[in-house]
Coordinates of C-alpha atoms in Angstrom, one line a residue:
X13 CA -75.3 15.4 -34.0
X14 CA -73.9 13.1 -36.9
X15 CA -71.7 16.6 -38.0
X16 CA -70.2 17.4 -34.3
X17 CA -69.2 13.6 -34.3
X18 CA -67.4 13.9 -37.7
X19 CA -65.8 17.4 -36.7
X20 CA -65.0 15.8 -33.3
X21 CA -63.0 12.8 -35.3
X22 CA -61.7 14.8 -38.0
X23 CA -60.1 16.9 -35.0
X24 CA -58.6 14.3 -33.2
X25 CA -57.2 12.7 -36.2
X26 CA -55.3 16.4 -37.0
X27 CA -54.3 16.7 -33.8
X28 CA -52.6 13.2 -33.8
X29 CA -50.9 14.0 -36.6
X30 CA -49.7 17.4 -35.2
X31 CA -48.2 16.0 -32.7
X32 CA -46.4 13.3 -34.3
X33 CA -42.9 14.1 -35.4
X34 CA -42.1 14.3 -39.5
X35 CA -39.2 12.2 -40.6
X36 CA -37.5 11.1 -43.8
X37 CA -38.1 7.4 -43.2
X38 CA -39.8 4.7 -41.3
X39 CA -38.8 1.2 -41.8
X40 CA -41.3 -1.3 -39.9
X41 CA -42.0 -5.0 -39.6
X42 CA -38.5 -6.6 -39.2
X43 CA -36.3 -8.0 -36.6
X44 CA -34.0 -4.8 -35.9
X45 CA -30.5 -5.8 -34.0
X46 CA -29.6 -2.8 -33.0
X47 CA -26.3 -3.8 -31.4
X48 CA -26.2 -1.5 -28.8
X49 CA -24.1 -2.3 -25.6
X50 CA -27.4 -4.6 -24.4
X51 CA -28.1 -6.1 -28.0
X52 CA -31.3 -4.9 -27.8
X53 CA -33.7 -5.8 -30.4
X54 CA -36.2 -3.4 -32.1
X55 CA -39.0 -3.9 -34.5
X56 CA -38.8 -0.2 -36.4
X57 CA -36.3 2.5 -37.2
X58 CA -37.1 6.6 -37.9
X59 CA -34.5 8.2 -39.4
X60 CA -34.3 11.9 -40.6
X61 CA -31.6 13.9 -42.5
X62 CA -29.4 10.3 -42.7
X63 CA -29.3 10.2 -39.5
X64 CA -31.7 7.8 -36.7
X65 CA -33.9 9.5 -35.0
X66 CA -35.3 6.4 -33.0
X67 CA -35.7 2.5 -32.5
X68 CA -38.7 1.0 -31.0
X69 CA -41.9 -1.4 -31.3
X70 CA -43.7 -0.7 -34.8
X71 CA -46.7 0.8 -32.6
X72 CA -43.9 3.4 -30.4
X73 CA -42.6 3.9 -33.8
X74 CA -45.6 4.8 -36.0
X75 CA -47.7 6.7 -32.7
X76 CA -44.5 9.1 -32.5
X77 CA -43.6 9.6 -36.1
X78 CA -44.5 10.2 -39.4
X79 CA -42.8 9.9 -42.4
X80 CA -43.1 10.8 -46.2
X81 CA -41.5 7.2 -47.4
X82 CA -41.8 4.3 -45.6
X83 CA -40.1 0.5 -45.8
X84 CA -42.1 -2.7 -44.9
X85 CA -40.0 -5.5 -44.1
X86 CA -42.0 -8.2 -42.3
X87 CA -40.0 -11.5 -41.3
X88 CA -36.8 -9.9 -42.3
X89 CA -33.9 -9.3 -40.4
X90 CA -31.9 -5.6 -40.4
X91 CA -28.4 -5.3 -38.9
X92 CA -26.3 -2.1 -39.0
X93 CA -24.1 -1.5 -42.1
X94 CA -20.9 -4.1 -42.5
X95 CA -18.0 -2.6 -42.0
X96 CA -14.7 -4.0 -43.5
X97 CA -11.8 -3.3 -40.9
X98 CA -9.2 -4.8 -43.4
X99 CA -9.6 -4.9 -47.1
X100 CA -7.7 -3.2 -50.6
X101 CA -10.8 -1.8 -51.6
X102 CA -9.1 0.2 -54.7
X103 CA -6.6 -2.5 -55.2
X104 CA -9.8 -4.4 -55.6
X105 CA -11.3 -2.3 -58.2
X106 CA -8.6 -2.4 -60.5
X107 CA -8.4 -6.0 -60.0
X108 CA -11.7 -6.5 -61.7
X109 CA -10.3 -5.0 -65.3
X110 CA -7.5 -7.7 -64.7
X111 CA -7.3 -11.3 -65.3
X112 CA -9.1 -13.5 -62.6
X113 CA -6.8 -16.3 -61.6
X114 CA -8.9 -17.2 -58.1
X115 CA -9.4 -21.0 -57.7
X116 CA -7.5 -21.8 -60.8
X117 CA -6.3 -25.5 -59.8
X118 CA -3.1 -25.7 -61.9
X119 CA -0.4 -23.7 -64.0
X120 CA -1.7 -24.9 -67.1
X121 CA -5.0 -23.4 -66.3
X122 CA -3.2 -20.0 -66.3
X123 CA -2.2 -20.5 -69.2
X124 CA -4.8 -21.2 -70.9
X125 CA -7.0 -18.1 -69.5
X126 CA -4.2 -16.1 -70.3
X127 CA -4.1 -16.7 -73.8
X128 CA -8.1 -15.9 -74.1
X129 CA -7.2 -13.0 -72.1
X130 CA -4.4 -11.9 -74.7
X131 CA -6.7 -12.6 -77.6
X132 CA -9.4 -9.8 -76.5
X133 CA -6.7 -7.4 -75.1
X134 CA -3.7 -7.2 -77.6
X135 CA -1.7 -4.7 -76.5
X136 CA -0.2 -3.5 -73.3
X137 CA 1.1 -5.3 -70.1
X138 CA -1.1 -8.6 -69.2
X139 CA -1.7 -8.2 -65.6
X140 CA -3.3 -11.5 -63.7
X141 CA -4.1 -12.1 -59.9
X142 CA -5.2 -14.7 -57.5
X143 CA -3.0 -17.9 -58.4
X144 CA -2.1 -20.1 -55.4
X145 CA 0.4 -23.3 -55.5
X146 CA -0.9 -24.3 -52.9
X147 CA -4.5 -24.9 -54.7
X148 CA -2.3 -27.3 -57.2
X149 CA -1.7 -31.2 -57.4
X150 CA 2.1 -30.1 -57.7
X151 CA 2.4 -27.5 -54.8
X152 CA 6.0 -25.6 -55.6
X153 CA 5.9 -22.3 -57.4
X154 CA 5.9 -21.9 -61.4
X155 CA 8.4 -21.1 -63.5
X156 CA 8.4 -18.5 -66.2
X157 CA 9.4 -20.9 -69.4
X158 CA 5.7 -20.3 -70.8
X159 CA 5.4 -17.6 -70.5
X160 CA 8.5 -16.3 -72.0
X161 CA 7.3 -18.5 -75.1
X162 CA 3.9 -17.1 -75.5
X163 CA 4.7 -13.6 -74.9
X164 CA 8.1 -12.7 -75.8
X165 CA 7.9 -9.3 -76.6
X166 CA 4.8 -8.6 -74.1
X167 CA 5.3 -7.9 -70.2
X168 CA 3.0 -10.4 -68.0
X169 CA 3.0 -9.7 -64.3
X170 CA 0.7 -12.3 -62.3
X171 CA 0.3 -11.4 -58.3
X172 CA -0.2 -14.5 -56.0
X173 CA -3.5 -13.9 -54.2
X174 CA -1.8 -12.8 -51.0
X175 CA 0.2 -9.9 -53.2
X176 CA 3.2 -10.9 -51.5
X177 CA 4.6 -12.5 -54.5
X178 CA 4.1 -12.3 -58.3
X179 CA 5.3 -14.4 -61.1
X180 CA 6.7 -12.0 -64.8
X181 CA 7.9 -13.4 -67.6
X182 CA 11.7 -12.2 -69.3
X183 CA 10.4 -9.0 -70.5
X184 CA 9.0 -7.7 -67.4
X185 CA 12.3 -8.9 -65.6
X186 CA 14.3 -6.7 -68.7
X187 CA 12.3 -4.0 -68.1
X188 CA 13.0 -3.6 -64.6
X189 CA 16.2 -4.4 -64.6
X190 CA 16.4 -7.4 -62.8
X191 CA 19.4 -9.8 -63.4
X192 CA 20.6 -13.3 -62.3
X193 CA 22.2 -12.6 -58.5
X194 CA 20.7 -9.5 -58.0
X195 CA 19.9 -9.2 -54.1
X196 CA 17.5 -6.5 -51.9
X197 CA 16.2 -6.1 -48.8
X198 CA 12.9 -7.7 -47.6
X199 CA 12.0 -9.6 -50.6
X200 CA 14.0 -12.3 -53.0
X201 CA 14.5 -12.9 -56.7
X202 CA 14.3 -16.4 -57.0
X203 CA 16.8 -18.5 -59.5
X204 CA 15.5 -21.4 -61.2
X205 CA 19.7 -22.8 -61.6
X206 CA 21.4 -21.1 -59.0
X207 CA 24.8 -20.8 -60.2
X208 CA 28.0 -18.2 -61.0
X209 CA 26.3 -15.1 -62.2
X210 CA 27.9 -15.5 -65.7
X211 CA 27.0 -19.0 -66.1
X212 CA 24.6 -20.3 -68.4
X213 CA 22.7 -21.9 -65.9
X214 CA 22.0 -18.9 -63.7
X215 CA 18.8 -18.3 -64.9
X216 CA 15.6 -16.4 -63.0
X217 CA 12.7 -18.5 -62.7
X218 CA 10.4 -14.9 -62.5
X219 CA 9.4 -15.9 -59.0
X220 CA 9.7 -12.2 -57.4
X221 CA 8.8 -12.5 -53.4
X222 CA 7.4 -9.3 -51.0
X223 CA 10.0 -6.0 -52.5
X224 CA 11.3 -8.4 -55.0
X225 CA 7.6 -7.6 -56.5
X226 CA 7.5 -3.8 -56.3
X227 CA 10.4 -3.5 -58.9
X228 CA 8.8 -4.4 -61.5
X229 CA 4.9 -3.4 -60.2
X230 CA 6.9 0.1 -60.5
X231 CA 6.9 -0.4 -64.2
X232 CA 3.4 -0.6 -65.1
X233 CA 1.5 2.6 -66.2
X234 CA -0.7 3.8 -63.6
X235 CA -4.7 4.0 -64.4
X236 CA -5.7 7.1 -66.0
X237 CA -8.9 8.7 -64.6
X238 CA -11.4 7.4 -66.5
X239 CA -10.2 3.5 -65.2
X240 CA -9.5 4.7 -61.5
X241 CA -13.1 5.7 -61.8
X242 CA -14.5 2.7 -63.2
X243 CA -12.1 0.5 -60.9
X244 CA -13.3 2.9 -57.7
X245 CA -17.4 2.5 -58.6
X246 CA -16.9 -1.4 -59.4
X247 CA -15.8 -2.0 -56.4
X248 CA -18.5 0.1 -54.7
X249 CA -21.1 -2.2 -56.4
X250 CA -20.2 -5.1 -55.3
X251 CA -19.4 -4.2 -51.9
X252 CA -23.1 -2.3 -51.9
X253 CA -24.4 -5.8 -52.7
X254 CA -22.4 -7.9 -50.3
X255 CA -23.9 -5.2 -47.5
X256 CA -20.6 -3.4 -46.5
X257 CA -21.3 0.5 -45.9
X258 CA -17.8 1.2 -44.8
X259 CA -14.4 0.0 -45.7
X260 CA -10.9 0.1 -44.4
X261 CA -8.9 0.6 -47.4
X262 CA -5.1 -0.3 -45.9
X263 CA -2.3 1.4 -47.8
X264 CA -3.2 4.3 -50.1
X265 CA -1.3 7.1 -51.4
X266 CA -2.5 10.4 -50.5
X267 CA -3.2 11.3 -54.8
X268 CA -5.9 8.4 -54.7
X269 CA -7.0 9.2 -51.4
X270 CA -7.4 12.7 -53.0
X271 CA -9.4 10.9 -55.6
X272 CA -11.2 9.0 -53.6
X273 CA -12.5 12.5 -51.6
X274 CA -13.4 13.9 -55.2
X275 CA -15.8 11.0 -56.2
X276 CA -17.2 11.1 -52.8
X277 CA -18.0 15.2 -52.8
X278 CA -19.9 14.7 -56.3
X279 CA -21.6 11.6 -54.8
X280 CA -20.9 9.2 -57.3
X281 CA -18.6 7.1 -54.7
X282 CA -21.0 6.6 -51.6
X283 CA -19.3 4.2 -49.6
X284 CA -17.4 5.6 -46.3
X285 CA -13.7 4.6 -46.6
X286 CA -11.3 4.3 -43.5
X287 CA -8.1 5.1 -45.7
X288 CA -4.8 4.3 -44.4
X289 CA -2.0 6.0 -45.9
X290 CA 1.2 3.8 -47.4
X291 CA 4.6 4.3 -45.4
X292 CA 5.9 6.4 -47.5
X293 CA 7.9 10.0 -47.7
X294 CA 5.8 11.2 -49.5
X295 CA 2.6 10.6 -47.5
X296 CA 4.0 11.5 -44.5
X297 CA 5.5 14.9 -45.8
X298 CA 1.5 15.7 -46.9
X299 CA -0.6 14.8 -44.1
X300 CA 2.1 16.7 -42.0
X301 CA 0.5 19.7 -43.3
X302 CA -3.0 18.3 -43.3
X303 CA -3.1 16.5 -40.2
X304 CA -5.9 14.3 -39.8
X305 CA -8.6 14.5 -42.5
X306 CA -12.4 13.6 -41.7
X307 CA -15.3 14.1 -43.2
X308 CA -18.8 11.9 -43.2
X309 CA -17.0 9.6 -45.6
X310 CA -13.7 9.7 -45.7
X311 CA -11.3 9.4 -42.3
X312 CA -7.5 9.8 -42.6
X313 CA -5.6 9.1 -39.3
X314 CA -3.6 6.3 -39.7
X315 CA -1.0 4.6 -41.8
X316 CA -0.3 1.0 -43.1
X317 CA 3.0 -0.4 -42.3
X318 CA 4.6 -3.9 -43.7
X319 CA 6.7 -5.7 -40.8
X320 CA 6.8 -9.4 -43.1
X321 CA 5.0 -11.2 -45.8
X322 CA 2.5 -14.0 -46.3
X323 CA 3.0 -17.5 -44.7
X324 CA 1.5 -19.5 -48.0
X325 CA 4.5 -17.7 -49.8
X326 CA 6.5 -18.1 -46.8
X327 CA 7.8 -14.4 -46.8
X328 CA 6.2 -14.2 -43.1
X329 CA 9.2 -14.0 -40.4
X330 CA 9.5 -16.7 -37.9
X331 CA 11.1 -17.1 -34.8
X332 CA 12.2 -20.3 -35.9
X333 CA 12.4 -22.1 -39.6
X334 CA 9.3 -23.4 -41.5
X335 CA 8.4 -26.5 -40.7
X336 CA 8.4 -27.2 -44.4
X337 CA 11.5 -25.8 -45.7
X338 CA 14.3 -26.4 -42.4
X339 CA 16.8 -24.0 -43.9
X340 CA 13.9 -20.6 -44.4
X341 CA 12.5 -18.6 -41.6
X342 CA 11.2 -16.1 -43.8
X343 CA 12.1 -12.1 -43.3
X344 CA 11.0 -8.7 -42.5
X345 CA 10.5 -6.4 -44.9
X346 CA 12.5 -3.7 -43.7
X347 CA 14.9 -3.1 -40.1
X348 CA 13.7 -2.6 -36.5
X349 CA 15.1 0.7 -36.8
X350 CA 13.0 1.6 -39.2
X351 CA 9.5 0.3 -37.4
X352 CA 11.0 2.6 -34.6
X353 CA 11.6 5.7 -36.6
X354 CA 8.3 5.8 -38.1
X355 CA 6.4 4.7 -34.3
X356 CA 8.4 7.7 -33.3
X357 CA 7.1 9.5 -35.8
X358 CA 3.2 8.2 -35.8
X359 CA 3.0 8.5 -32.1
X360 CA 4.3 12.1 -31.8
X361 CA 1.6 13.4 -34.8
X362 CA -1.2 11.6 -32.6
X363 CA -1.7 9.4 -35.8
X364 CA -2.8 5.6 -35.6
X365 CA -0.1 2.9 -36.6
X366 CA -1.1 -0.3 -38.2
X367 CA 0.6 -2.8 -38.9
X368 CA 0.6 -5.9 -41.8
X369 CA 2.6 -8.9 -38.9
X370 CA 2.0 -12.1 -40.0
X371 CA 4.7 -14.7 -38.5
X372 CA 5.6 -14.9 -34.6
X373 CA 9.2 -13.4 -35.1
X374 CA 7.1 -9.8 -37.3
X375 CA 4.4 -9.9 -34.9
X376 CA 7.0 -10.0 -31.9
X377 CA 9.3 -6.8 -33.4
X378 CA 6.4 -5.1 -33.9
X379 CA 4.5 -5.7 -30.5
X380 CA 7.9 -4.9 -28.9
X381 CA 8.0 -1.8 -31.1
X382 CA 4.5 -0.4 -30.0
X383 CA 5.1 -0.8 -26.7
X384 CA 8.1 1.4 -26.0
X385 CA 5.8 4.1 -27.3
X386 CA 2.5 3.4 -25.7
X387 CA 3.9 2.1 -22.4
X388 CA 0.7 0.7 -21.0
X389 CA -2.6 1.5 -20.8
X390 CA -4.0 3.9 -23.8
X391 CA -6.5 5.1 -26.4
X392 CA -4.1 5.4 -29.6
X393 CA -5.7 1.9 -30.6
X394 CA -2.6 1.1 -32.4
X395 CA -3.4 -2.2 -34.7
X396 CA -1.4 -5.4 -35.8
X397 CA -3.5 -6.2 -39.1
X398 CA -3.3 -9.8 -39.2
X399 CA -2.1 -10.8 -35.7
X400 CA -1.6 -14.2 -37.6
X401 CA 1.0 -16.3 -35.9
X402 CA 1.8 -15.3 -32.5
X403 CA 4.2 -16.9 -30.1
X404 CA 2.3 -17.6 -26.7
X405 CA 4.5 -15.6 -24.7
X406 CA 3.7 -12.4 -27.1
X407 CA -0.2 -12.5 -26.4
X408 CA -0.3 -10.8 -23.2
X409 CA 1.5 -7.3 -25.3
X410 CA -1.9 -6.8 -26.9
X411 CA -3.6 -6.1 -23.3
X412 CA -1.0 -4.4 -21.4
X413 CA -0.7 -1.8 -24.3
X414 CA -4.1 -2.2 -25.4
X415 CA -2.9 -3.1 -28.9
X416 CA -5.6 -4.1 -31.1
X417 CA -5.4 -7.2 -33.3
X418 CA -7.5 -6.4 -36.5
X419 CA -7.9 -10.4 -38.1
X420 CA -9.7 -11.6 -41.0
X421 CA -11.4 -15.0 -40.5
X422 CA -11.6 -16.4 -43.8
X423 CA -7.5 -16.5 -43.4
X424 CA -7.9 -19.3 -40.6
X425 CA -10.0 -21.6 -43.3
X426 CA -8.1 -20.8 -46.6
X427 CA -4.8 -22.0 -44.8
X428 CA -6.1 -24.2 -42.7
X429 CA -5.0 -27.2 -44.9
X430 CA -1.3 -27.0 -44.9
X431 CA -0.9 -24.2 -41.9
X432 CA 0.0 -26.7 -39.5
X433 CA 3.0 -28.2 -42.8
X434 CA 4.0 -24.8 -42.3
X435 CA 4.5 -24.2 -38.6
X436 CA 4.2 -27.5 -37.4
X437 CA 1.9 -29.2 -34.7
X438 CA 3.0 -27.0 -32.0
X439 CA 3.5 -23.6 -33.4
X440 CA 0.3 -23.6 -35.5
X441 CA -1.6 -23.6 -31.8
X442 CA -0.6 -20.0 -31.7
X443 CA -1.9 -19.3 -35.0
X444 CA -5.3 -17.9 -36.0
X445 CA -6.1 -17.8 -32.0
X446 CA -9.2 -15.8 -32.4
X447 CA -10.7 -16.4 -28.9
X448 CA -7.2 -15.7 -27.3
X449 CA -6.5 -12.3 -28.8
X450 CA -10.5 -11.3 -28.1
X451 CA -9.5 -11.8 -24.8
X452 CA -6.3 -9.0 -24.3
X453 CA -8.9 -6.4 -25.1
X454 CA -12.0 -7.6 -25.1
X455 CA -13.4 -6.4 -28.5
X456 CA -11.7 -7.7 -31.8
X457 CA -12.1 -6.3 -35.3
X458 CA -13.2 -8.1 -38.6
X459 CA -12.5 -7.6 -42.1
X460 CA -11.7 -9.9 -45.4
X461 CA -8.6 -8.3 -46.4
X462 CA -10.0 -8.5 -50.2
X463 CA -9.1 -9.4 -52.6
X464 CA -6.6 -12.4 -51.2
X465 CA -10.1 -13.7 -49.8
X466 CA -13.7 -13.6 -51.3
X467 CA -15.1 -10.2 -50.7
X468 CA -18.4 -11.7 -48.7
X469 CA -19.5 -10.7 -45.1
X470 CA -21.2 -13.3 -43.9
X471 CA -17.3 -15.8 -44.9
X472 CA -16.3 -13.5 -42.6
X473 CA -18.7 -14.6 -40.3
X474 CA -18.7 -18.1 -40.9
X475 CA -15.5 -18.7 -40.6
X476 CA -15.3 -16.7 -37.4
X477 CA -18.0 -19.0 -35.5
X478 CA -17.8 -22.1 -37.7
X479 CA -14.1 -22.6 -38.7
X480 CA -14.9 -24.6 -41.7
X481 CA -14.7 -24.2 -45.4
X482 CA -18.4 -24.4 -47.1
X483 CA -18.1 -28.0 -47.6
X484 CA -18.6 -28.4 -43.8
X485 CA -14.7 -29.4 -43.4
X486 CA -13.5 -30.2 -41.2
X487 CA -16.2 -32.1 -38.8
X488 CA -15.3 -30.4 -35.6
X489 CA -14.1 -26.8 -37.3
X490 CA -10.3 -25.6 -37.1
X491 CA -9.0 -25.1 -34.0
X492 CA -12.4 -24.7 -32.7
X493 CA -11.3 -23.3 -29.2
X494 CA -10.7 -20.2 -31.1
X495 CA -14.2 -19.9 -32.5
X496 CA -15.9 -16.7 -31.6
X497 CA -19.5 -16.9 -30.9
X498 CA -21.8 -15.5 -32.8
X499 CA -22.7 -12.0 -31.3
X500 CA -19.0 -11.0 -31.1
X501 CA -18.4 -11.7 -35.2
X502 CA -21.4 -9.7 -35.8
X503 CA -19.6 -7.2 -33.0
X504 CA -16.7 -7.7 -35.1
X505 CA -18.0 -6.2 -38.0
X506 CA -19.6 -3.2 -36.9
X507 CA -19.5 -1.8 -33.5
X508 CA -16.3 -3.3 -32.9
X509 CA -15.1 -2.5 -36.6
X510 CA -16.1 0.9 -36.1
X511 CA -14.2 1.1 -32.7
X512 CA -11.0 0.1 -34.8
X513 CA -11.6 3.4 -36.5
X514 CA -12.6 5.7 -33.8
X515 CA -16.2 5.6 -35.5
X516 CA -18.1 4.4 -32.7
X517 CA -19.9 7.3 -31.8
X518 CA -21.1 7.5 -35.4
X519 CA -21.3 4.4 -36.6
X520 CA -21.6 0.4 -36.2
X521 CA -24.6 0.3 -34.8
X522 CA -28.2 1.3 -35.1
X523 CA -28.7 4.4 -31.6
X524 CA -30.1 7.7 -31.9
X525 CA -28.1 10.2 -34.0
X526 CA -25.8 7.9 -35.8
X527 CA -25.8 7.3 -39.2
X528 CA -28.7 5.3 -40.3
X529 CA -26.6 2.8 -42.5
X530 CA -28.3 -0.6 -42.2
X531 CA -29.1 -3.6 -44.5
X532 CA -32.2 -6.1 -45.1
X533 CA -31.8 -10.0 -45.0
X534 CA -33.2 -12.8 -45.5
X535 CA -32.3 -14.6 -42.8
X536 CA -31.0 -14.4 -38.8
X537 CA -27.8 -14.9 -38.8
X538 CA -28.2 -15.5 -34.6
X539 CA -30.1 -18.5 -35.0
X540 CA -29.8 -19.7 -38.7
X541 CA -28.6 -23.3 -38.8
X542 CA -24.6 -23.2 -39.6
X543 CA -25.4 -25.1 -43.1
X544 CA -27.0 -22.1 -44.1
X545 CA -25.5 -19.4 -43.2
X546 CA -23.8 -18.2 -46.7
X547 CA -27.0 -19.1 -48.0
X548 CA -27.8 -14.9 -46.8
X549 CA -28.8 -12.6 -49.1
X550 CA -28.6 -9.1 -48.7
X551 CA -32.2 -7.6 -49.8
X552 CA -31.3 -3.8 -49.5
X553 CA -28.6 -2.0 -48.2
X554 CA -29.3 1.9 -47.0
X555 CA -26.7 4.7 -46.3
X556 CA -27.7 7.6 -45.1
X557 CA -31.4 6.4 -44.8
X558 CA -30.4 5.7 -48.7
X559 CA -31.3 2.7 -50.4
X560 CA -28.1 2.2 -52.8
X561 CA -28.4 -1.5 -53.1
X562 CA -31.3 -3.5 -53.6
X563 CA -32.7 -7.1 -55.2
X564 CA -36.2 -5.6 -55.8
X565 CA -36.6 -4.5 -59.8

C-alpha cells in the first residue's frame, strides 16, 4: 500500500511538472509595476528567449511555469527599464576621458584643475567641459588671458555644460582661423575690447557662442577606435548602473551610428540606442539609400535639428530681449528657410523631425514650421526637444498637430535660480510648463539631456514631481503648478519614452512579448517620502532577461 502511495505522489508531482511551461527566468517576491494602460501591479515576471512570457501573483507564476534560473527579490520594487528620451550618450562617453569642470564654483578653480590635468596628460589638445558662470560669485563669462599664459603653445578648448558655448585660448583661435571682427551666422565671437579691427585693443576674449563653437571643435582630431570604444562602453556602465536600458542619443553621424551597430552585433555595447542622425548632407545623402534602420537595438528614423541655443548662455531666441541684457534677444541658429527645406525633406522620406527650441521666438518658428507639414491631426510624432520657453499663445500647436514636446526636468531646477533674471516675472510663467504641455497630448517624454545635467533617473524624476533642487529648495517647489504627478514621470520614462520612439509595442513596459528589460530597487518610488527619493538605488538592471548590472559581488 505504502509503494502505490509513493508511485501515486511521484506521478502527480511529474505530471505537474509536465504541464508546467519551461522558461529562461522567473523573478518572484517583489512589487512589479508593470505600467500597463491600468498600472497594474504584479508580484512575479516569466520571461523566455529575452522576451516576457507572463506577469502574475508568485503562486499563478510558479503553478504555470518553470524555470532553469530564478530571481528572489522580496520587499523590492521592479519597474520596466529607464529609458532616456533625450541625452548625448556618446558625447557623454568621450566626456569621461576629458577634464570634469561640473560644479566648479569659480574661474580660478579651472584653472587650477587644468594644470593637474596638463601635468598627467602633456601633449595634445586639453579639452574640458561642464563650467557654468552662472555657478560663480562673479556671474559674466571668462576671459582667455590665463589661459593664453599657461598654455601658449598648447590648444585648450573648454565647453560650457549646455555645449552651446566654449571658451579656447589664442592657439585654438590661431588654429581655426578666427580673427578680431570676424562674423557668422547663428553663433558669435565675442571681443573682450571691441574696437577697429586693426586696433590694438580689438582683442578676442575666446568666448565662442552656438556655431561660433564648431570652428574650432572642427580642429580637434577625432577619437581613433580604440577611445570611441572605451568612450562608447563607459558610458554604457554607468548608464547600466543608473538603470537606463535604452537611450536617445540626439545628433549622430551616420560613421558612429555605424560604430555603434558594430559594438552592438558583437555584444559588447548592450544598451538599445534611439539614434538620431545630425542635420547634415552627408547624413541625409546615406539614410536616403538606407531608409530607416531597426534592429533590437538600434532604431534610426529621425534626425536632430538645432532651431537656437541655450538660455544660461543666452543664445536661445526670444520674441523679445532678455530681461537681463535689454539690447540681446538671442538668435537662431540657421534661417526659416532652412527649417522648411529640411521638414520638406523629413516629411516626404516618412522620417521623424526633432527639434533642439529653447526660447519662445525658436520654439514659435519651429512649431509654425511643423505645422504646415503635418496640418492637424497625425502619427509622424514630430518632437520639439526642450519645449523650454514657450509663449502662451504657441501651446495650443502641440495638440492641433500632435507635436510632441520631449523635456528634461532636471532643466527646470538647474535654472531655476536666475530663469525668471532671464525672462522676467511674466515670461518665465511660460517656461518649464510641464503640466501645460502634458496637456496638448496627453503623454510627455522624459530624458536628462546628459551630460549638461547629472546622468541620474530618479533627478529626472524628482524634479518632475518635486521641483526642487536636493537641498529641498525652494519650500513650495518651482512653479509647482507644473509639477507632474508621480505616475506620469514614471510614464515619462518608459512607456511614454518609448512612445517618443515608436517603441511601444516593444518596450517601456513590462506585457507579454515585450522585451523583458526591467530593474531592481530599493525603494517605491510611488509612495517614498519626497526627502528620499534620490536616496534609490538601483540593485540590478536586466536586458533581455539579462542581468548586466548589479550591486551583489
Amino acid at each position: 500500500m505504502k509503494k502505490l502511495i509513493i508511485i501515486s505522489i511521484f506521478s502527480s508531482l511529474l505530471a505537474s511538472c509536465a504541464s508546467k511551461t519551461s522558461v529562461d527566468l522567473i523573478v518572484t517576491g517583489a512589487t512589479v509595476y508593470t505600467l500597463d494602460s491600468a498600472f497594474s501591479v504584479a508580484a512575479a515576471i516569466a520571461i523566455k528567449d529575452g522576451k516576457i512570457v507572463a506577469t502574475g501573483s508568485n503562486a499563478d507564476i510558479s503553478n504555470h511555469y518553470t524555470a532553469a534560473a530564478t530571481v528572489d527579490a522580496p520587499g523590492k520594487f521592479i519597474y520596466p527599464g529607464f529609458i532616456d528620451a533625450h541625452a548625448h550618450f556618446a558625447a557623454y562617453g568621450l566626456g569621461l576621458q576629458t577634464v570634469n569642470l561640473v560644479g566648479t564654483e569659480s574661474w580660478e578653480a579651472i584653472i587650477e584643475k587644468l594644470k593637474a590635468a596638463a601635468a598627467t596628460n602633456k601633449e595634445g589638445w586639453l579639452i574640458g567641459r561642464g563650467w557654468d558662470q552662472n555657478d560663480w560669485t562673479t556671474k559674466q563669462f571668462p576671459s582667455n588671458e590665463m589661459l593664453n599664459v599657461l598654455f601658449p603653445d598648447r590648444p585648450v578648448m573648454l565647453t560650457r555644460i549646455d555645449g552651446h558655448a566654449a571658451i579656447v585660448n589664442q592657439v585654438a583661435l590661431n588654429m581655426a582661423g578666427i580673427k578680431p571682427g570676424d562674423k557668422l551666422k547663428g553663433g558669435e565671437i565675442e571681443m573682450k575690447y571691441p574696437g577697429p579691427e586693426d586696433s590694438f585693443l580689438s582683442k578676442l576674449s575666446g568666448i565662442l557662442i552656438d556655431n561660433a563653437v564648431d570652428l574650432v571643435s572642427a580642429k580637434i582630431p577625432p577619437p581613433n577606435i580604440a577611445q570611441a570604444k572605451t568612450a562608447l562602453l563607459a558610458a554604457q556602465q554607468n548608464c547600466l548602473a543608473a538603470g537606463l536600458t535604452t537611450v536617445d542619443d540626439c545628433g549622430l553621424d551616420y560613421s558612429a551610428i555605424l560604430f555603434i551597430d558594430s559594438l552592438q552585433k558583437t555584444g559588447e555595447l548592450k544598451m538599445r540606442i534611439y539614434a538620431m542622425l545630425s542635420d547634415n548632407k552627408e547624413n541625409f545623402d546615406f539614410i536616403r539609400s538606407k531608409e530607416k534602420i531597426k534592429t533590437d537595438y538600434l532604431n534610426v528614423r529621425s534626425f536632430k535639428v538645432y532651431a537656437d541655443g541655450a538660455l544660461g548662455s543666452r543664445g536661445a531666441c526670444l520674441l523679445q530681449p532678455y530681461k537681463d541684457k535689454p539690447d540681446w534677444a538671442g538668435f537662431l541658429l540657421s534661417t526659416a528657410a532652412h527649417f522648411d527645406s529640411v521638414a520638406a525633406e523629413i516629411y516626404q522620406m516618412g522620417f521623424q523631425m526633432c527639434t533642439h527650441a529653447i526660447g519662445d521666438s525658436g520654439n514659435r518658428v519651429i512649431l509654425n514650421t511643423y505645422a504646415k507639414y503635418l496640418k492637424g491631426k497625425n502619427d509622424l510624432r514630430w518632437r520639439i526637444e526642450h519645449a523650454q520657453v514657450v509663449n502662451q499663445n504657441d501651446f495650443k500647436l502641440f495638440g492641433e498637430n500632435n507635436i510632441i514636446p520631449s523635456v528634461q526636468p532636471t532643466h527646470a531646477t538647474s535654472d531655476m535660480y536666475w530663469a525668471e533674471a532671464r525672462l522676467g516675472p511674466a515670461r518665465v510663467k511660460g517656461a518649464y510648463a510641464y503640466q501645460e504641455l502634458l496637456k496638448q497630448n496627453g503623454w510627455l517624454p522624459l530624458g536628462t539631456d546628459f551630460p549638461v545635467e547629472d546622468i541620474s533617473p530618479f533627478k529626472t524624476f524628482y524634479a518632475a514631481v518635486v521641483r526642487k533642487d536636493a537641498k529641498g529648495f525652494p519650500d513650495n517647489g518651482f512653479q509647482a503648478e507644473n509639477s507632474l504627478n508621480r505616475q506620469d514621470a514614471l510614464r515619462g520614462m518608459t512607456i511614454w519614452a518609448a512612445k517618443s520612439n515608436f517603441e511601444e509595442m516593444e518596450k517601456g513596459s513590462l506585457e507579454k512579448g515585450k522585451f523583458a528589460d526591467f530593474i531592481i530597487l530599493n525603494q517605491d518610488l510611488l509612495e517614498t517620502a519626497p526627502e528620499k527619493i534620490l536616496q534609490t538605488k538601483v540593485l540590478g538592471t536586466f536586458i533581455n532577461g539579462n542581468r548586466v548590472y548589479t550591486t551583489e559581488h
